[in-house]
mmCIF file of C-alpha atoms in Angstrom:
data_model
loop_
_atom_site.group_PDB
_atom_site.id
_atom_site.type_symbol
_atom_site.label_atom_id
_atom_site.label_comp_id
_atom_site.label_asym_id
_atom_site.label_seq_id
_atom_site.Cartn_x
_atom_site.Cartn_y
_atom_site.Cartn_z
ATOM 1 C CA MET A 11 -0.284 -0.280 0.520
ATOM 2 C CA ARG A 12 1.132 3.472 -0.867
ATOM 3 C CA GLU A 13 2.054 6.035 1.979
ATOM 4 C CA VAL A 14 1.640 9.850 1.731
ATOM 5 C CA GLY A 15 5.066 11.633 1.266
ATOM 6 C CA ILE A 16 6.453 8.442 0.452
ATOM 7 C CA PRO A 17 7.889 7.912 -3.408
ATOM 8 C CA HIS A 18 7.222 4.755 -5.096
ATOM 9 C CA PRO A 19 10.279 2.726 -5.992
ATOM 10 C CA ARG A 20 11.245 3.640 -10.040
ATOM 11 C CA LEU A 21 10.808 1.086 -12.547
ATOM 12 C CA PRO A 22 14.230 -0.087 -13.548
ATOM 13 C CA LEU A 23 15.236 1.526 -16.733
ATOM 14 C CA PRO A 24 15.150 -1.699 -19.998
ATOM 15 C CA SER A 25 18.330 -2.746 -21.404
ATOM 16 C CA PRO A 26 20.385 -0.301 -23.878
ATOM 17 C CA GLY A 27 18.176 -0.611 -27.438
ATOM 18 C CA SER A 28 15.073 -2.548 -26.334
ATOM 19 C CA GLU A 29 11.705 -0.478 -24.900
ATOM 20 C CA ASP A 30 9.649 -1.153 -21.895
ATOM 21 C CA ASP A 31 6.584 -3.931 -22.278
ATOM 22 C CA PRO A 32 3.816 -2.497 -22.260
ATOM 23 C CA ALA A 33 1.694 -4.691 -20.028
ATOM 24 C CA ALA A 34 5.057 -4.495 -17.434
ATOM 25 C CA PHE A 35 4.669 -0.367 -17.189
ATOM 26 C CA LEU A 36 1.330 -0.758 -17.026
ATOM 27 C CA ALA A 37 1.569 -2.906 -13.848
ATOM 28 C CA TRP A 38 4.393 -0.963 -12.370
ATOM 29 C CA LEU A 39 2.527 2.514 -13.114
ATOM 30 C CA GLY A 40 -1.064 0.747 -11.366
ATOM 31 C CA GLN A 41 1.255 0.002 -8.098
ATOM 32 C CA ALA A 42 2.918 3.701 -8.193
ATOM 33 C CA ILE A 43 -0.150 5.526 -8.924
ATOM 34 C CA PRO A 44 -3.406 3.738 -7.555
ATOM 35 C CA THR A 45 -6.235 5.245 -9.145
ATOM 36 C CA VAL A 46 -4.618 3.739 -12.299
ATOM 37 C CA ALA A 47 -6.331 0.527 -11.010
ATOM 38 C CA HIS A 48 -9.497 2.004 -11.482
ATOM 39 C CA LEU A 49 -9.180 3.801 -14.814
ATOM 40 C CA GLY A 50 -10.524 0.993 -17.145
ATOM 41 C CA ILE A 51 -6.904 1.250 -19.398
ATOM 42 C CA ARG A 52 -7.425 -2.334 -21.031
ATOM 43 C CA GLU A 53 -3.996 -1.810 -23.550
ATOM 44 C CA MET A 54 -1.182 0.583 -24.159
ATOM 45 C CA TYR A 55 0.772 0.417 -27.103
ATOM 46 C CA ARG A 56 3.085 2.908 -29.333
ATOM 47 C CA ASP A 57 2.272 3.624 -33.241
ATOM 48 C CA GLY A 58 5.802 5.927 -34.076
ATOM 49 C CA ASP A 59 5.419 8.966 -32.100
ATOM 50 C CA ALA A 60 1.956 8.307 -30.715
ATOM 51 C CA LEU A 61 1.075 6.890 -27.908
ATOM 52 C CA HIS A 62 -2.420 4.600 -27.481
ATOM 53 C CA TRP A 63 -4.905 3.705 -24.583
ATOM 54 C CA SER A 64 -8.058 1.252 -25.059
ATOM 55 C CA LEU A 65 -9.837 2.089 -21.995
ATOM 56 C CA ALA A 66 -13.666 0.740 -20.936
ATOM 57 C CA LEU A 67 -16.890 3.304 -20.128
ATOM 58 C CA THR A 68 -17.785 1.522 -17.377
ATOM 59 C CA PRO A 69 -15.024 3.293 -14.457
ATOM 60 C CA SER A 70 -15.259 6.401 -15.374
ATOM 61 C CA LEU A 71 -19.441 7.101 -15.630
ATOM 62 C CA ASN A 72 -21.326 9.618 -14.947
ATOM 63 C CA ASP A 73 -25.172 10.324 -13.404
ATOM 64 C CA LYS A 74 -25.761 10.849 -17.298
ATOM 65 C CA GLY A 75 -24.545 7.116 -18.173
ATOM 66 C CA THR A 76 -21.319 8.695 -20.197
ATOM 67 C CA GLY A 77 -17.611 9.866 -19.749
ATOM 68 C CA PHE A 78 -16.900 11.943 -16.202
ATOM 69 C CA GLY A 79 -15.204 14.808 -17.729
ATOM 70 C CA GLY A 80 -12.653 14.683 -14.715
ATOM 71 C CA ALA A 81 -12.161 11.598 -14.819
ATOM 72 C CA LEU A 82 -11.451 11.596 -18.587
ATOM 73 C CA ALA A 83 -9.607 14.929 -18.020
ATOM 74 C CA ALA A 84 -7.575 12.635 -15.031
ATOM 75 C CA GLN A 85 -6.703 10.108 -18.003
ATOM 76 C CA THR A 86 -5.353 12.779 -21.007
ATOM 77 C CA THR A 87 -3.338 14.355 -18.111
ATOM 78 C CA LEU A 88 -1.844 10.794 -17.024
ATOM 79 C CA LEU A 89 -1.289 9.697 -20.733
ATOM 80 C CA GLY A 90 0.615 12.440 -21.103
ATOM 81 C CA TRP A 91 2.799 11.736 -18.148
ATOM 82 C CA CYS A 92 3.604 8.633 -19.316
ATOM 83 C CA TRP A 93 3.770 8.986 -23.376
ATOM 84 C CA THR A 94 6.638 11.448 -21.829
ATOM 85 C CA THR A 95 8.533 9.112 -19.188
ATOM 86 C CA LEU A 96 8.650 6.040 -21.845
ATOM 87 C CA TRP A 97 9.877 8.513 -24.285
ATOM 88 C CA LEU A 98 12.538 9.560 -21.958
ATOM 89 C CA ARG A 99 13.156 5.191 -20.841
ATOM 90 C CA ARG A 100 13.736 4.819 -24.453
ATOM 91 C CA ARG A 101 16.595 7.215 -24.396
ATOM 92 C CA GLY A 102 18.063 5.734 -21.187
ATOM 93 C CA LEU A 103 17.061 8.423 -18.159
ATOM 94 C CA SER A 104 15.103 8.216 -15.229
ATOM 95 C CA ARG A 105 13.929 11.354 -14.813
ATOM 96 C CA ASP A 106 11.181 13.399 -12.706
ATOM 97 C CA VAL A 107 7.708 14.439 -14.778
ATOM 98 C CA VAL A 108 5.222 16.429 -13.441
ATOM 99 C CA VAL A 109 2.467 18.490 -15.296
ATOM 100 C CA ALA A 110 2.816 22.167 -15.510
ATOM 101 C CA GLU A 111 -0.884 23.052 -17.419
ATOM 102 C CA ALA A 112 -3.142 21.118 -19.013
ATOM 103 C CA THR A 113 -6.582 22.338 -21.277
ATOM 104 C CA GLN A 114 -9.473 20.296 -22.591
ATOM 105 C CA ARG A 115 -11.845 20.617 -24.599
ATOM 106 C CA PHE A 116 -15.239 18.150 -24.812
ATOM 107 C CA LEU A 117 -16.670 18.041 -28.079
ATOM 108 C CA ALA A 118 -18.878 15.183 -27.541
ATOM 109 C CA PRO A 119 -20.556 12.738 -24.929
ATOM 110 C CA VAL A 120 -18.736 9.716 -24.404
ATOM 111 C CA THR A 121 -20.881 6.852 -25.053
ATOM 112 C CA GLY A 122 -19.079 3.474 -25.358
ATOM 113 C CA ASP A 123 -15.713 2.174 -24.468
ATOM 114 C CA TYR A 124 -13.228 4.664 -26.057
ATOM 115 C CA ARG A 125 -9.014 5.361 -27.251
ATOM 116 C CA LEU A 126 -6.587 7.681 -25.999
ATOM 117 C CA GLU A 127 -3.810 8.740 -28.232
ATOM 118 C CA CYS A 128 -1.231 11.134 -27.189
ATOM 119 C CA LEU A 129 1.443 12.736 -29.536
ATOM 120 C CA PRO A 130 3.764 15.822 -29.705
ATOM 121 C CA GLU A 131 2.049 19.098 -30.691
ATOM 122 C CA GLU A 132 4.694 19.873 -33.390
ATOM 123 C CA ALA A 133 6.892 17.811 -34.646
ATOM 124 C CA ALA A 134 9.997 19.181 -33.377
ATOM 125 C CA GLY A 135 8.594 18.845 -29.809
ATOM 126 C CA PRO A 136 11.216 15.973 -28.826
ATOM 127 C CA GLU A 137 13.925 17.095 -30.335
ATOM 128 C CA ARG A 138 14.167 20.649 -28.556
ATOM 129 C CA LEU A 139 13.571 18.857 -25.648
ATOM 130 C CA ALA A 140 16.549 16.359 -25.949
ATOM 131 C CA ALA A 141 18.330 19.519 -26.882
ATOM 132 C CA ARG A 142 17.589 21.197 -23.768
ATOM 133 C CA LEU A 143 17.987 17.877 -22.027
ATOM 134 C CA ALA A 144 21.769 17.929 -23.244
ATOM 135 C CA ASP A 145 22.255 21.947 -22.433
ATOM 136 C CA LYS A 146 20.117 22.809 -19.116
ATOM 137 C CA GLY A 147 19.254 18.726 -17.595
ATOM 138 C CA ARG A 148 15.424 19.962 -17.712
ATOM 139 C CA GLY A 149 12.674 20.820 -20.814
ATOM 140 C CA ARG A 150 9.566 20.984 -20.814
ATOM 141 C CA ILE A 151 7.751 19.487 -23.985
ATOM 142 C CA SER A 152 3.516 20.083 -25.682
ATOM 143 C CA LEU A 153 2.030 17.329 -25.853
ATOM 144 C CA VAL A 154 -2.277 16.679 -27.579
ATOM 145 C CA GLN A 155 -4.180 14.367 -26.569
ATOM 146 C CA ARG A 156 -7.538 12.779 -28.472
ATOM 147 C CA LEU A 157 -10.198 10.643 -27.031
ATOM 148 C CA TRP A 158 -11.872 8.773 -29.970
ATOM 149 C CA CYS A 159 -15.923 6.974 -29.047
ATOM 150 C CA GLY A 160 -15.748 5.425 -32.589
ATOM 151 C CA ASP A 161 -15.258 7.616 -35.043
ATOM 152 C CA THR A 162 -16.060 10.797 -33.133
ATOM 153 C CA LEU A 163 -13.537 13.222 -31.485
ATOM 154 C CA CYS A 164 -15.322 13.464 -27.698
ATOM 155 C CA LEU A 165 -12.488 15.484 -26.480
ATOM 156 C CA GLU A 166 -8.844 17.100 -27.082
ATOM 157 C CA ALA A 167 -6.109 17.591 -24.544
ATOM 158 C CA ARG A 168 -3.302 19.975 -24.211
ATOM 159 C CA GLY A 169 -0.881 19.514 -21.600
ATOM 160 C CA ASP A 170 2.973 20.788 -21.064
ATOM 161 C CA TYR A 171 5.396 18.427 -19.480
ATOM 162 C CA ALA A 172 8.111 19.270 -17.665
ATOM 163 C CA VAL A 173 11.586 17.003 -17.294
ATOM 164 C CA LEU A 174 13.021 18.021 -13.600
ATOM 165 C CA PRO A 175 16.851 18.152 -13.432
ATOM 166 C CA GLU A 176 18.629 15.390 -11.575
ATOM 167 C CA THR A 177 18.324 15.241 -8.360
#
């Protein structure tokens, strides 16, 4: 059980030249952030620069029988944190990541199981982050998250994620 004020142990970095196992990363994430076990995440996968989750709607239902905005906003924020953390891990870096700013636009009700995608707001964002980390030891990246229910775009979010200096 997690305790307030006690950091959770970091997940060991993958061996050089390999990537994180998505199931192992999600298992660790569920231990590090207890609410993850209640989000309904069914699968996590990468496609190029994008990170995707598929999710069940049931854990995030509101009183109207559609997706609860607060739960959906939390999921988009966490997906951006995961994108940044996994990006760092692929480069052999184990660093603290925090969300610095996040916004959401709710476009349509979420009426069934859905998928979330996260990718850099600008194609050059990851290269700029890498350069900033090499130069200053810290940096930021802007990411966009989109929630799709079938072919309907229901939510578009944006977040700035800060990579903190090594401690």
